[in-house]
Amino acid sequence: MRTDLLPSNMTAAKEAQVRAVLAAYRRGAVMLASEQWRLFFETGRFNKNHDKDKTTFAAVIGAANRVQMCRYQVVGQLDSWLSNRANDFRDVVTRSTLDPDTKHMLHLINRLGAWFSRHEIAMKETGEIVPGAIRHLARSIMRHVMRKHRRPDMRRISMRLDQRAACLEDPIKASQNERIGWWINMSTMTKGRKIAVPLLTYDRHEQRGGRLCNGVLVTEDRESSALSFGVVSDIGEDCEASRNAYQPEREVMALDFGLSTLFATDDGALLGKGWLDALHGYDQRITRIARGQQRHGRKPRDSARYRKAVASLRGWIRTEVGRVLNALVAAKRPAALVLERLNFQNPTLSRRLNRIIQNCGRSVIKAKLADFHDRFGITSQEVNPAYTSQTCSCCGYVDKRNRRSQSTFRCLWCGSTLHADVNAARNIGQRRALSIGSVFQSKASVLTELVRQLGERRVHSTRSGGKGSTADPRLSNPYFGGGKPISVRMSGQTTAPDMVLAMST
């Protein structure tokens, strides 16, 4: 499925009626979510067909069919959130030091979704009843996992309506010089009264392909409060055709994300070089508007100029990420992409802008990767980014002094010199099949493994001075147990002494 957001040129009276329906829908969603959470803690699961109190919800939302649509949407969001928490539960149990039998019982409880269930649970193989202590442990772990993540907030939910409440129709007479692509016959809060909402179209929407589904998504922009209407299309057949036509030319491509260069590939390509400069421009503009509002005792988000500037930034991020990744796939044609776990923080940007691009950029890239998977079958994998910018991709030596600047990487051990982002991308690609590639590994365990691997390889060192002799860099590297620089004369092109190897283990 694909949803295209279309603007509307409806009158102020019609817009007021649409906003009234949306406000009622959101109030009902909050009430339905509360009911579902109570049901979850009583029965252990959500239920989209739980419909005992018809009168109360219909009085709030305005129609019984909208109550059902709202309940289905709320339960869908809650189920998605709970599915992610079940994955977190599994990861906590897997990484724990519990004995295998306890882990097996906890995994069974997790698969059944019976963290808070009051019924007995029997092991399928032996028929053994799971002890109460294990059940209590499962509840504690799940509560711990749930506390770390905010529950879905239904106060800003978008309104998803099917043909019973919002029916799409082609423009026949009133097309306003072919600017209108669709008309929506939408029910209002007044029983039996409908309004016709015109939707403006654009070229990309016309070329989207797919089969139109008779459903509408009504959204309100958080910054500008403008209403948009999402038209849903089924693009399954188009995606299947594009997947069959796509012929990969390489198996894996690794990408390093950075704010100086948007993406660097493991084969040396640097994409989006002006990314950080553009972000600085947006940062100065948004900060200037925000400070002006704060000097007058107003909140920045109450300013139309501030909301417009933030919306412009988000639109630019979406466009730039899409442009770069589209060009990358078209030129390199990979079968799989490997990326580090994304972090959009940059110390040269303000806290406000870091927060905006952290929320927006992560979702934009993930949505684009999901689109690549649907359209071309390109898979994506995240790996642990710890020390990828400090580790030499040629010999594996890790040292924070290896990275001389934002763009320069020169290994103190083997002497390799290359662009810092390209070096990080190669490390990311190498971690795809390694234990330290797991995103659940701690930084300390990753560093321990990197140090151990270098000691096992016994890689020959050229030292930083080239021909001649200089001190072994590990003697002054705290990662290998070194302290202050020590003046030790060694001959070039020799293996590390036993003393230093002992420190590295």
PDB file of C-alpha atoms in Angstrom, residues 142-261:
ATOM      1  CA  MET A 142       7.943  -6.810  30.206  1.00  0.00           C
ATOM      2  CA  ARG A 143       7.156  -3.937  32.568  1.00  0.00           C
ATOM      3  CA  HIS A 144      10.811  -2.905  32.416  1.00  0.00           C
ATOM      4  CA  VAL A 145      10.769  -2.999  28.601  1.00  0.00           C
ATOM      5  CA  MET A 146       7.487  -1.076  28.382  1.00  0.00           C
ATOM      6  CA  ARG A 147       8.707   1.655  30.729  1.00  0.00           C
ATOM      7  CA  LYS A 148      11.638   2.382  28.427  1.00  0.00           C
ATOM      8  CA  HIS A 149       9.305   3.305  25.543  1.00  0.00           C
ATOM      9  CA  ARG A 150       6.411   5.732  25.501  1.00  0.00           C
ATOM     10  CA  ARG A 151       3.049   4.297  24.655  1.00  0.00           C
ATOM     11  CA  PRO A 152       1.427   5.459  21.392  1.00  0.00           C
ATOM     12  CA  ASP A 153      -0.145   8.888  21.808  1.00  0.00           C
ATOM     13  CA  MET A 154      -3.636   8.924  20.308  1.00  0.00           C
ATOM     14  CA  ARG A 155      -4.176  12.641  20.868  1.00  0.00           C
ATOM     15  CA  ARG A 156      -2.555  13.449  17.493  1.00  0.00           C
ATOM     16  CA  ILE A 157      -3.704  10.400  15.577  1.00  0.00           C
ATOM     17  CA  SER A 158      -4.577  10.766  11.893  1.00  0.00           C
ATOM     18  CA  MET A 159      -8.104   9.800  10.853  1.00  0.00           C
ATOM     19  CA  ARG A 160      -8.400   6.739   8.630  1.00  0.00           C
ATOM     20  CA  LEU A 161     -11.817   6.400   6.981  1.00  0.00           C
ATOM     21  CA  ASP A 162     -13.153   3.785   4.580  1.00  0.00           C
ATOM     22  CA  GLN A 163     -15.940   4.141   2.008  1.00  0.00           C
ATOM     23  CA  ARG A 164     -18.635   4.172   4.686  1.00  0.00           C
ATOM     24  CA  ALA A 165     -17.503   7.595   5.905  1.00  0.00           C
ATOM     25  CA  ALA A 166     -15.435   9.006   3.009  1.00  0.00           C
ATOM     26  CA  CYS A 167     -16.066   7.876  -0.552  1.00  0.00           C
ATOM     27  CA  LEU A 168     -13.728   8.887  -3.416  1.00  0.00           C
ATOM     28  CA  GLU A 169     -15.228   9.939  -6.732  1.00  0.00           C
ATOM     29  CA  ASP A 170     -13.774  11.115 -10.052  1.00  0.00           C
ATOM     30  CA  PRO A 171     -14.420  14.763 -10.974  1.00  0.00           C
ATOM     31  CA  ILE A 172     -17.029  14.893 -13.748  1.00  0.00           C
ATOM     32  CA  LYS A 173     -18.158  18.500 -14.021  1.00  0.00           C
ATOM     33  CA  ALA A 174     -16.433  20.551 -11.319  1.00  0.00           C
ATOM     34  CA  SER A 175     -12.765  19.910 -12.061  1.00  0.00           C
ATOM     35  CA  GLN A 176     -11.509  23.544 -11.848  1.00  0.00           C
ATOM     36  CA  ASN A 177      -9.489  23.376 -15.062  1.00  0.00           C
ATOM     37  CA  GLU A 178      -8.384  19.803 -14.287  1.00  0.00           C
ATOM     38  CA  ARG A 179      -6.673  20.847 -11.035  1.00  0.00           C
ATOM     39  CA  ILE A 180      -8.949  18.609  -8.980  1.00  0.00           C
ATOM     40  CA  GLY A 181      -8.060  14.934  -9.041  1.00  0.00           C
ATOM     41  CA  TRP A 182     -10.724  13.569  -6.687  1.00  0.00           C
ATOM     42  CA  TRP A 183     -13.808  14.548  -4.740  1.00  0.00           C
ATOM     43  CA  ILE A 184     -14.460  13.077  -1.296  1.00  0.00           C
ATOM     44  CA  ASN A 185     -18.033  12.629  -0.107  1.00  0.00           C
ATOM     45  CA  MET A 186     -17.427  12.749   3.627  1.00  0.00           C
ATOM     46  CA  SER A 187     -19.848  12.377   6.530  1.00  0.00           C
ATOM     47  CA  THR A 188     -19.872  15.055   9.234  1.00  0.00           C
ATOM     48  CA  MET A 189     -20.839  15.274  12.892  1.00  0.00           C
ATOM     49  CA  THR A 190     -24.404  16.064  11.827  1.00  0.00           C
ATOM     50  CA  LYS A 191     -26.300  12.841  11.193  1.00  0.00           C
ATOM     51  CA  GLY A 192     -27.257  12.408   7.537  1.00  0.00           C
ATOM     52  CA  ARG A 193     -25.219  15.411   6.370  1.00  0.00           C
ATOM     53  CA  LYS A 194     -22.243  15.030   3.998  1.00  0.00           C
ATOM     54  CA  ILE A 195     -19.827  17.466   2.429  1.00  0.00           C
ATOM     55  CA  ALA A 196     -17.887  17.262  -0.839  1.00  0.00           C
ATOM     56  CA  VAL A 197     -14.178  17.957  -0.401  1.00  0.00           C
ATOM     57  CA  PRO A 198     -12.062  18.676  -3.543  1.00  0.00           C
ATOM     58  CA  LEU A 199      -8.506  17.300  -3.628  1.00  0.00           C
ATOM     59  CA  LEU A 200      -5.815  18.978  -5.713  1.00  0.00           C
ATOM     60  CA  THR A 201      -3.498  16.681  -7.654  1.00  0.00           C
ATOM     61  CA  TYR A 202       0.094  16.900  -8.870  1.00  0.00           C
ATOM     62  CA  ASP A 203       2.284  15.134 -11.444  1.00  0.00           C
ATOM     63  CA  ARG A 204       3.916  12.629  -9.093  1.00  0.00           C
ATOM     64  CA  HIS A 205       0.515  11.535  -7.857  1.00  0.00           C
ATOM     65  CA  GLU A 206      -0.713  11.083 -11.413  1.00  0.00           C
ATOM     66  CA  GLN A 207       2.277   8.874 -12.220  1.00  0.00           C
ATOM     67  CA  ARG A 208       2.160   6.833  -9.017  1.00  0.00           C
ATOM     68  CA  GLY A 209       0.558   3.749 -10.580  1.00  0.00           C
ATOM     69  CA  GLY A 210      -1.268   1.110  -8.602  1.00  0.00           C
ATOM     70  CA  ARG A 211      -4.918   0.409  -7.958  1.00  0.00           C
ATOM     71  CA  LEU A 212      -6.860   3.053  -6.045  1.00  0.00           C
ATOM     72  CA  CYS A 213      -8.396   1.869  -2.768  1.00  0.00           C
ATOM     73  CA  ASN A 214     -11.589   3.488  -1.584  1.00  0.00           C
ATOM     74  CA  GLY A 215     -10.214   4.884   1.647  1.00  0.00           C
ATOM     75  CA  VAL A 216      -8.979   8.256   2.906  1.00  0.00           C
ATOM     76  CA  LEU A 217      -6.446   9.326   5.537  1.00  0.00           C
ATOM     77  CA  VAL A 218      -6.987  12.783   7.059  1.00  0.00           C
ATOM     78  CA  THR A 219      -3.815  14.242   8.609  1.00  0.00           C
ATOM     79  CA  GLU A 220      -2.959  17.515  10.334  1.00  0.00           C
ATOM     80  CA  ASP A 221       0.561  18.893  10.084  1.00  0.00           C
ATOM     81  CA  ARG A 222       2.106  19.311  13.528  1.00  0.00           C
ATOM     82  CA  GLU A 223       3.817  22.578  12.660  1.00  0.00           C
ATOM     83  CA  SER A 224       1.456  24.368  10.272  1.00  0.00           C
ATOM     84  CA  SER A 225      -1.821  22.661  11.365  1.00  0.00           C
ATOM     85  CA  ALA A 226      -2.721  22.360   7.657  1.00  0.00           C
ATOM     86  CA  LEU A 227      -5.056  19.514   6.675  1.00  0.00           C
ATOM     87  CA  SER A 228      -4.039  16.969   4.044  1.00  0.00           C
ATOM     88  CA  PHE A 229      -5.924  14.019   2.646  1.00  0.00           C
ATOM     89  CA  GLY A 230      -4.142  10.757   1.943  1.00  0.00           C
ATOM     90  CA  VAL A 231      -5.305   8.695  -1.029  1.00  0.00           C
ATOM     91  CA  VAL A 232      -4.367   5.021  -0.636  1.00  0.00           C
ATOM     92  CA  SER A 233      -3.219   2.944  -3.606  1.00  0.00           C
ATOM     93  CA  ASP A 234      -2.420  -0.758  -3.815  1.00  0.00           C
ATOM     94  CA  ILE A 235       0.934  -0.933  -5.632  1.00  0.00           C
ATOM     95  CA  GLY A 236       1.544  -4.651  -5.049  1.00  0.00           C
ATOM     96  CA  GLU A 237       1.453  -5.579  -8.742  1.00  0.00           C
ATOM     97  CA  ASP A 238       3.710  -2.667  -9.723  1.00  0.00           C
ATOM     98  CA  CYS A 239       6.221  -3.569  -7.013  1.00  0.00           C
ATOM     99  CA  GLU A 240       6.273  -7.206  -8.102  1.00  0.00           C
ATOM    100  CA  ALA A 241       6.965  -6.152 -11.702  1.00  0.00           C
ATOM    101  CA  SER A 242       9.785  -3.806 -10.635  1.00  0.00           C
ATOM    102  CA  ARG A 243      11.337  -6.500  -8.412  1.00  0.00           C
ATOM    103  CA  ASN A 244      11.375  -8.931 -11.321  1.00  0.00           C
ATOM    104  CA  ALA A 245      12.962  -6.317 -13.599  1.00  0.00           C
ATOM    105  CA  TYR A 246      15.653  -5.284 -11.100  1.00  0.00           C
ATOM    106  CA  GLN A 247      18.956  -7.090 -11.706  1.00  0.00           C
ATOM    107  CA  PRO A 248      21.533  -6.526  -8.919  1.00  0.00           C
ATOM    108  CA  GLU A 249      25.127  -5.965 -10.055  1.00  0.00           C
ATOM    109  CA  ARG A 250      26.728  -6.407  -6.634  1.00  0.00           C
ATOM    110  CA  GLU A 251      25.776  -8.410  -3.592  1.00  0.00           C
ATOM    111  CA  VAL A 252      26.355  -5.962  -0.717  1.00  0.00           C
ATOM    112  CA  MET A 253      27.062  -2.256  -0.387  1.00  0.00           C
ATOM    113  CA  ALA A 254      27.990  -0.670   2.949  1.00  0.00           C
ATOM    114  CA  LEU A 255      27.038   2.917   3.762  1.00  0.00           C
ATOM    115  CA  ASP A 256      28.381   5.265   6.417  1.00  0.00           C
ATOM    116  CA  PHE A 257      25.988   8.034   7.395  1.00  0.00           C
ATOM    117  CA  GLY A 258      27.344  11.402   8.417  1.00  0.00           C
ATOM    118  CA  LEU A 259      26.211  14.977   8.573  1.00  0.00           C
ATOM    119  CA  SER A 260      29.332  16.291   6.819  1.00  0.00           C
ATOM    120  CA  THR A 261      28.845  13.861   3.930  1.00  0.00           C
TER     121      THR A 261
END
